[in-house]
Amino acid sequence: MIKEFYREHIFYLGDVLECLKDIKDNIVDLVFTSPPYNVGINYENWNDNLSYENYLKFLEEVLKELYRVIKDDGRLAINIPSITAEGEYKPLFNDVINIAHKIGFKIRNDIIWFKHQVSKRTAWGSFSSPSDPYVIQPYEFILVFNKKFKKHEGLKENVDITKEEFINFSLSLWDIKPETRKEILDACPAPFPEELAYRIIKFYTYKGDLVLDPFGGSGTTNYVCAKTGRRSIYIDNSKKAYDFAIKRIKSAYVDLFLK
């Protein structure tokens, strides 16, 4: 495990469970993350082809650690889809909800992220026939949980969401295109876009809050935290992604200085 500090941000390189154990209890205001989906993506240091049962066990172990580090009035926001695994449809989002409830989290809402990926269709099933048609899903879920308390305490002067943003973000259908920039895709094969992180962070945290992404990838969550005055913790097991994320967050402060 490698641990590095930059300003108000901590970066961990190593196994997610090992790194989480280094974080103190009850200090995180928000976790925003998107774990590997176990759909065969070629990550640098992760087997994305576990049995579905073992994959859920892994997620449960991570969620237990997240419950420990999140404050009693903190939140967990997890980007997750449904998937096809072991030859059948798996409502992964529903299994994550059940696991989180078992641990102690309470779901507060879900958000539909519409990703504009209909044009990439390659599978139809029984094309033009009711025999066995295949339905695509150009959306993913963001599941938002409380730990113990629904109300997250903070100072009024640290609220920085605008009225227009609040109105837009409080509608649970978010129309956001995926990340397409080559340098970010090179660092992590499955990043989420900055706008997704921006909405979650602005809607659920105050300036100065501590935000954790235990599957940090290209560092989008941490980059947005730097741009919006939040503190952050990054965890990933890919040296390539880790180096890129640190470089990226440093660029956020350069951008702020140049404004």
PDB file of N, CA and C in Angstrom, residues 195-241:
ATOM      1  N   GLU A 195     -19.517  15.666 -14.909  1.00  0.00           N
ATOM      2  CA  GLU A 195     -20.833  16.221 -14.575  1.00  0.00           C
ATOM      3  C   GLU A 195     -21.570  15.347 -13.573  1.00  0.00           C
ATOM      4  N   LEU A 196     -21.405  14.035 -13.683  1.00  0.00           N
ATOM      5  CA  LEU A 196     -22.055  13.120 -12.745  1.00  0.00           C
ATOM      6  C   LEU A 196     -21.515  13.343 -11.334  1.00  0.00           C
ATOM      7  N   ALA A 197     -20.201  13.401 -11.206  1.00  0.00           N
ATOM      8  CA  ALA A 197     -19.586  13.650  -9.897  1.00  0.00           C
ATOM      9  C   ALA A 197     -19.960  15.036  -9.375  1.00  0.00           C
ATOM     10  N   TYR A 198     -19.966  16.018 -10.259  1.00  0.00           N
ATOM     11  CA  TYR A 198     -20.295  17.383  -9.851  1.00  0.00           C
ATOM     12  C   TYR A 198     -21.694  17.454  -9.229  1.00  0.00           C
ATOM     13  N   ARG A 199     -22.649  16.821  -9.872  1.00  0.00           N
ATOM     14  CA  ARG A 199     -24.028  16.878  -9.354  1.00  0.00           C
ATOM     15  C   ARG A 199     -24.144  16.207  -7.992  1.00  0.00           C
ATOM     16  N   ILE A 200     -23.561  15.037  -7.847  1.00  0.00           N
ATOM     17  CA  ILE A 200     -23.634  14.326  -6.569  1.00  0.00           C
ATOM     18  C   ILE A 200     -22.942  15.124  -5.467  1.00  0.00           C
ATOM     19  N   ILE A 201     -21.768  15.625  -5.762  1.00  0.00           N
ATOM     20  CA  ILE A 201     -20.992  16.339  -4.751  1.00  0.00           C
ATOM     21  C   ILE A 201     -21.660  17.652  -4.355  1.00  0.00           C
ATOM     22  N   LYS A 202     -22.154  18.407  -5.317  1.00  0.00           N
ATOM     23  CA  LYS A 202     -22.808  19.686  -5.001  1.00  0.00           C
ATOM     24  C   LYS A 202     -24.148  19.474  -4.292  1.00  0.00           C
ATOM     25  N   PHE A 203     -24.866  18.424  -4.649  1.00  0.00           N
ATOM     26  CA  PHE A 203     -26.205  18.188  -4.111  1.00  0.00           C
ATOM     27  C   PHE A 203     -26.165  17.629  -2.688  1.00  0.00           C
ATOM     28  N   TYR A 204     -25.125  16.859  -2.364  1.00  0.00           N
ATOM     29  CA  TYR A 204     -25.125  16.131  -1.096  1.00  0.00           C
ATOM     30  C   TYR A 204     -24.050  16.567  -0.106  1.00  0.00           C
ATOM     31  N   THR A 205     -23.207  17.543  -0.457  1.00  0.00           N
ATOM     32  CA  THR A 205     -22.160  17.951   0.482  1.00  0.00           C
ATOM     33  C   THR A 205     -22.043  19.465   0.575  1.00  0.00           C
ATOM     34  N   TYR A 206     -21.373  19.883   1.647  1.00  0.00           N
ATOM     35  CA  TYR A 206     -20.993  21.279   1.852  1.00  0.00           C
ATOM     36  C   TYR A 206     -19.536  21.472   1.429  1.00  0.00           C
ATOM     37  N   LYS A 207     -19.152  22.702   1.169  1.00  0.00           N
ATOM     38  CA  LYS A 207     -17.732  23.005   0.978  1.00  0.00           C
ATOM     39  C   LYS A 207     -16.966  22.576   2.234  1.00  0.00           C
ATOM     40  N   GLY A 208     -15.818  21.988   2.008  1.00  0.00           N
ATOM     41  CA  GLY A 208     -15.008  21.520   3.118  1.00  0.00           C
ATOM     42  C   GLY A 208     -15.292  20.098   3.554  1.00  0.00           C
ATOM     43  N   ASP A 209     -16.380  19.488   3.082  1.00  0.00           N
ATOM     44  CA  ASP A 209     -16.684  18.103   3.423  1.00  0.00           C
ATOM     45  C   ASP A 209     -15.633  17.153   2.853  1.00  0.00           C
ATOM     46  N   LEU A 210     -15.569  15.969   3.435  1.00  0.00           N
ATOM     47  CA  LEU A 210     -14.627  14.942   3.008  1.00  0.00           C
ATOM     48  C   LEU A 210     -15.353  13.897   2.175  1.00  0.00           C
ATOM     49  N   VAL A 211     -14.879  13.683   0.949  1.00  0.00           N
ATOM     50  CA  VAL A 211     -15.506  12.766  -0.007  1.00  0.00           C
ATOM     51  C   VAL A 211     -14.514  11.647  -0.335  1.00  0.00           C
ATOM     52  N   LEU A 212     -14.995  10.419  -0.307  1.00  0.00           N
ATOM     53  CA  LEU A 212     -14.166   9.244  -0.570  1.00  0.00           C
ATOM     54  C   LEU A 212     -14.644   8.531  -1.826  1.00  0.00           C
ATOM     55  N   ASP A 213     -13.688   8.146  -2.683  1.00  0.00           N
ATOM     56  CA  ASP A 213     -13.970   7.248  -3.802  1.00  0.00           C
ATOM     57  C   ASP A 213     -13.045   6.039  -3.676  1.00  0.00           C
ATOM     58  N   PRO A 214     -13.571   4.878  -3.231  1.00  0.00           N
ATOM     59  CA  PRO A 214     -12.723   3.705  -3.025  1.00  0.00           C
ATOM     60  C   PRO A 214     -12.357   2.958  -4.298  1.00  0.00           C
ATOM     61  N   PHE A 215     -12.977   3.317  -5.412  1.00  0.00           N
ATOM     62  CA  PHE A 215     -12.601   2.785  -6.727  1.00  0.00           C
ATOM     63  C   PHE A 215     -12.294   3.977  -7.622  1.00  0.00           C
ATOM     64  N   GLY A 216     -11.210   4.676  -7.282  1.00  0.00           N
ATOM     65  CA  GLY A 216     -10.979   6.020  -7.788  1.00  0.00           C
ATOM     66  C   GLY A 216     -10.705   6.148  -9.272  1.00  0.00           C
ATOM     67  N   GLY A 217     -10.139   5.111  -9.895  1.00  0.00           N
ATOM     68  CA  GLY A 217      -9.898   5.160 -11.333  1.00  0.00           C
ATOM     69  C   GLY A 217      -9.124   6.383 -11.767  1.00  0.00           C
ATOM     70  N   SER A 218      -9.671   7.116 -12.715  1.00  0.00           N
ATOM     71  CA  SER A 218      -8.998   8.287 -13.272  1.00  0.00           C
ATOM     72  C   SER A 218      -9.074   9.517 -12.370  1.00  0.00           C
ATOM     73  N   GLY A 219      -9.683   9.384 -11.185  1.00  0.00           N
ATOM     74  CA  GLY A 219      -9.683  10.478 -10.213  1.00  0.00           C
ATOM     75  C   GLY A 219     -10.739  11.539 -10.442  1.00  0.00           C
ATOM     76  N   THR A 220     -11.819  11.196 -11.120  1.00  0.00           N
ATOM     77  CA  THR A 220     -12.850  12.196 -11.416  1.00  0.00           C
ATOM     78  C   THR A 220     -13.469  12.772 -10.149  1.00  0.00           C
ATOM     79  N   THR A 221     -13.823  11.912  -9.196  1.00  0.00           N
ATOM     80  CA  THR A 221     -14.420  12.393  -7.950  1.00  0.00           C
ATOM     81  C   THR A 221     -13.491  13.377  -7.255  1.00  0.00           C
ATOM     82  N   ASN A 222     -12.222  13.037  -7.172  1.00  0.00           N
ATOM     83  CA  ASN A 222     -11.261  13.876  -6.455  1.00  0.00           C
ATOM     84  C   ASN A 222     -10.983  15.175  -7.191  1.00  0.00           C
ATOM     85  N   TYR A 223     -10.950  15.107  -8.514  1.00  0.00           N
ATOM     86  CA  TYR A 223     -10.767  16.303  -9.341  1.00  0.00           C
ATOM     87  C   TYR A 223     -11.911  17.290  -9.114  1.00  0.00           C
ATOM     88  N   VAL A 224     -13.133  16.787  -9.106  1.00  0.00           N
ATOM     89  CA  VAL A 224     -14.289  17.656  -8.886  1.00  0.00           C
ATOM     90  C   VAL A 224     -14.277  18.207  -7.461  1.00  0.00           C
ATOM     91  N   CYS A 225     -13.840  17.407  -6.500  1.00  0.00           N
ATOM     92  CA  CYS A 225     -13.713  17.907  -5.126  1.00  0.00           C
ATOM     93  C   CYS A 225     -12.744  19.089  -5.062  1.00  0.00           C
ATOM     94  N   ALA A 226     -11.614  18.964  -5.741  1.00  0.00           N
ATOM     95  CA  ALA A 226     -10.644  20.057  -5.752  1.00  0.00           C
ATOM     96  C   ALA A 226     -11.235  21.314  -6.380  1.00  0.00           C
ATOM     97  N   LYS A 227     -11.995  21.138  -7.454  1.00  0.00           N
ATOM     98  CA  LYS A 227     -12.578  22.287  -8.159  1.00  0.00           C
ATOM     99  C   LYS A 227     -13.682  22.969  -7.351  1.00  0.00           C
ATOM    100  N   THR A 228     -14.305  22.221  -6.410  1.00  0.00           N
ATOM    101  CA  THR A 228     -15.460  22.752  -5.683  1.00  0.00           C
ATOM    102  C   THR A 228     -15.178  22.960  -4.198  1.00  0.00           C
ATOM    103  N   GLY A 229     -13.921  22.856  -3.777  1.00  0.00           N
ATOM    104  CA  GLY A 229     -13.571  23.159  -2.395  1.00  0.00           C
ATOM    105  C   GLY A 229     -13.892  22.074  -1.393  1.00  0.00           C
ATOM    106  N   ARG A 230     -13.905  20.819  -1.834  1.00  0.00           N
ATOM    107  CA  ARG A 230     -14.062  19.690  -0.917  1.00  0.00           C
ATOM    108  C   ARG A 230     -12.721  18.993  -0.704  1.00  0.00           C
ATOM    109  N   ARG A 231     -12.599  18.277   0.394  1.00  0.00           N
ATOM    110  CA  ARG A 231     -11.460  17.403   0.634  1.00  0.00           C
ATOM    111  C   ARG A 231     -11.785  16.021   0.069  1.00  0.00           C
ATOM    112  N   SER A 232     -10.770  15.200  -0.163  1.00  0.00           N
ATOM    113  CA  SER A 232     -11.085  13.907  -0.764  1.00  0.00           C
ATOM    114  C   SER A 232     -10.068  12.838  -0.403  1.00  0.00           C
ATOM    115  N   ILE A 233     -10.521  11.588  -0.542  1.00  0.00           N
ATOM    116  CA  ILE A 233      -9.669  10.405  -0.416  1.00  0.00           C
ATOM    117  C   ILE A 233      -9.870   9.560  -1.669  1.00  0.00           C
ATOM    118  N   TYR A 234      -8.766   9.134  -2.243  1.00  0.00           N
ATOM    119  CA  TYR A 234      -8.756   8.319  -3.468  1.00  0.00           C
ATOM    120  C   TYR A 234      -8.143   6.967  -3.150  1.00  0.00           C
ATOM    121  N   ILE A 235      -8.756   5.894  -3.665  1.00  0.00           N
ATOM    122  CA  ILE A 235      -8.184   4.549  -3.562  1.00  0.00           C
ATOM    123  C   ILE A 235      -8.274   3.873  -4.926  1.00  0.00           C
ATOM    124  N   ASP A 236      -7.195   3.256  -5.356  1.00  0.00           N
ATOM    125  CA  ASP A 236      -7.223   2.398  -6.544  1.00  0.00           C
ATOM    126  C   ASP A 236      -6.006   1.478  -6.504  1.00  0.00           C
ATOM    127  N   ASN A 237      -6.101   0.354  -7.219  1.00  0.00           N
ATOM    128  CA  ASN A 237      -4.984  -0.590  -7.236  1.00  0.00           C
ATOM    129  C   ASN A 237      -4.174  -0.525  -8.531  1.00  0.00           C
ATOM    130  N   SER A 238      -4.511   0.414  -9.401  1.00  0.00           N
ATOM    131  CA  SER A 238      -3.787   0.582 -10.661  1.00  0.00           C
ATOM    132  C   SER A 238      -2.781   1.724 -10.543  1.00  0.00           C
ATOM    133  N   LYS A 239      -1.502   1.413 -10.733  1.00  0.00           N
ATOM    134  CA  LYS A 239      -0.461   2.454 -10.669  1.00  0.00           C
ATOM    135  C   LYS A 239      -0.671   3.486 -11.770  1.00  0.00           C
ATOM    136  N   LYS A 240      -1.096   3.041 -12.936  1.00  0.00           N
ATOM    137  CA  LYS A 240      -1.330   3.957 -14.052  1.00  0.00           C
ATOM    138  C   LYS A 240      -2.443   4.942 -13.714  1.00  0.00           C
ATOM    139  N   ALA A 241      -3.548   4.428 -13.173  1.00  0.00           N
ATOM    140  CA  ALA A 241      -4.665   5.297 -12.806  1.00  0.00           C
ATOM    141  C   ALA A 241      -4.281   6.223 -11.660  1.00  0.00           C
TER     142      ALA A 241
END
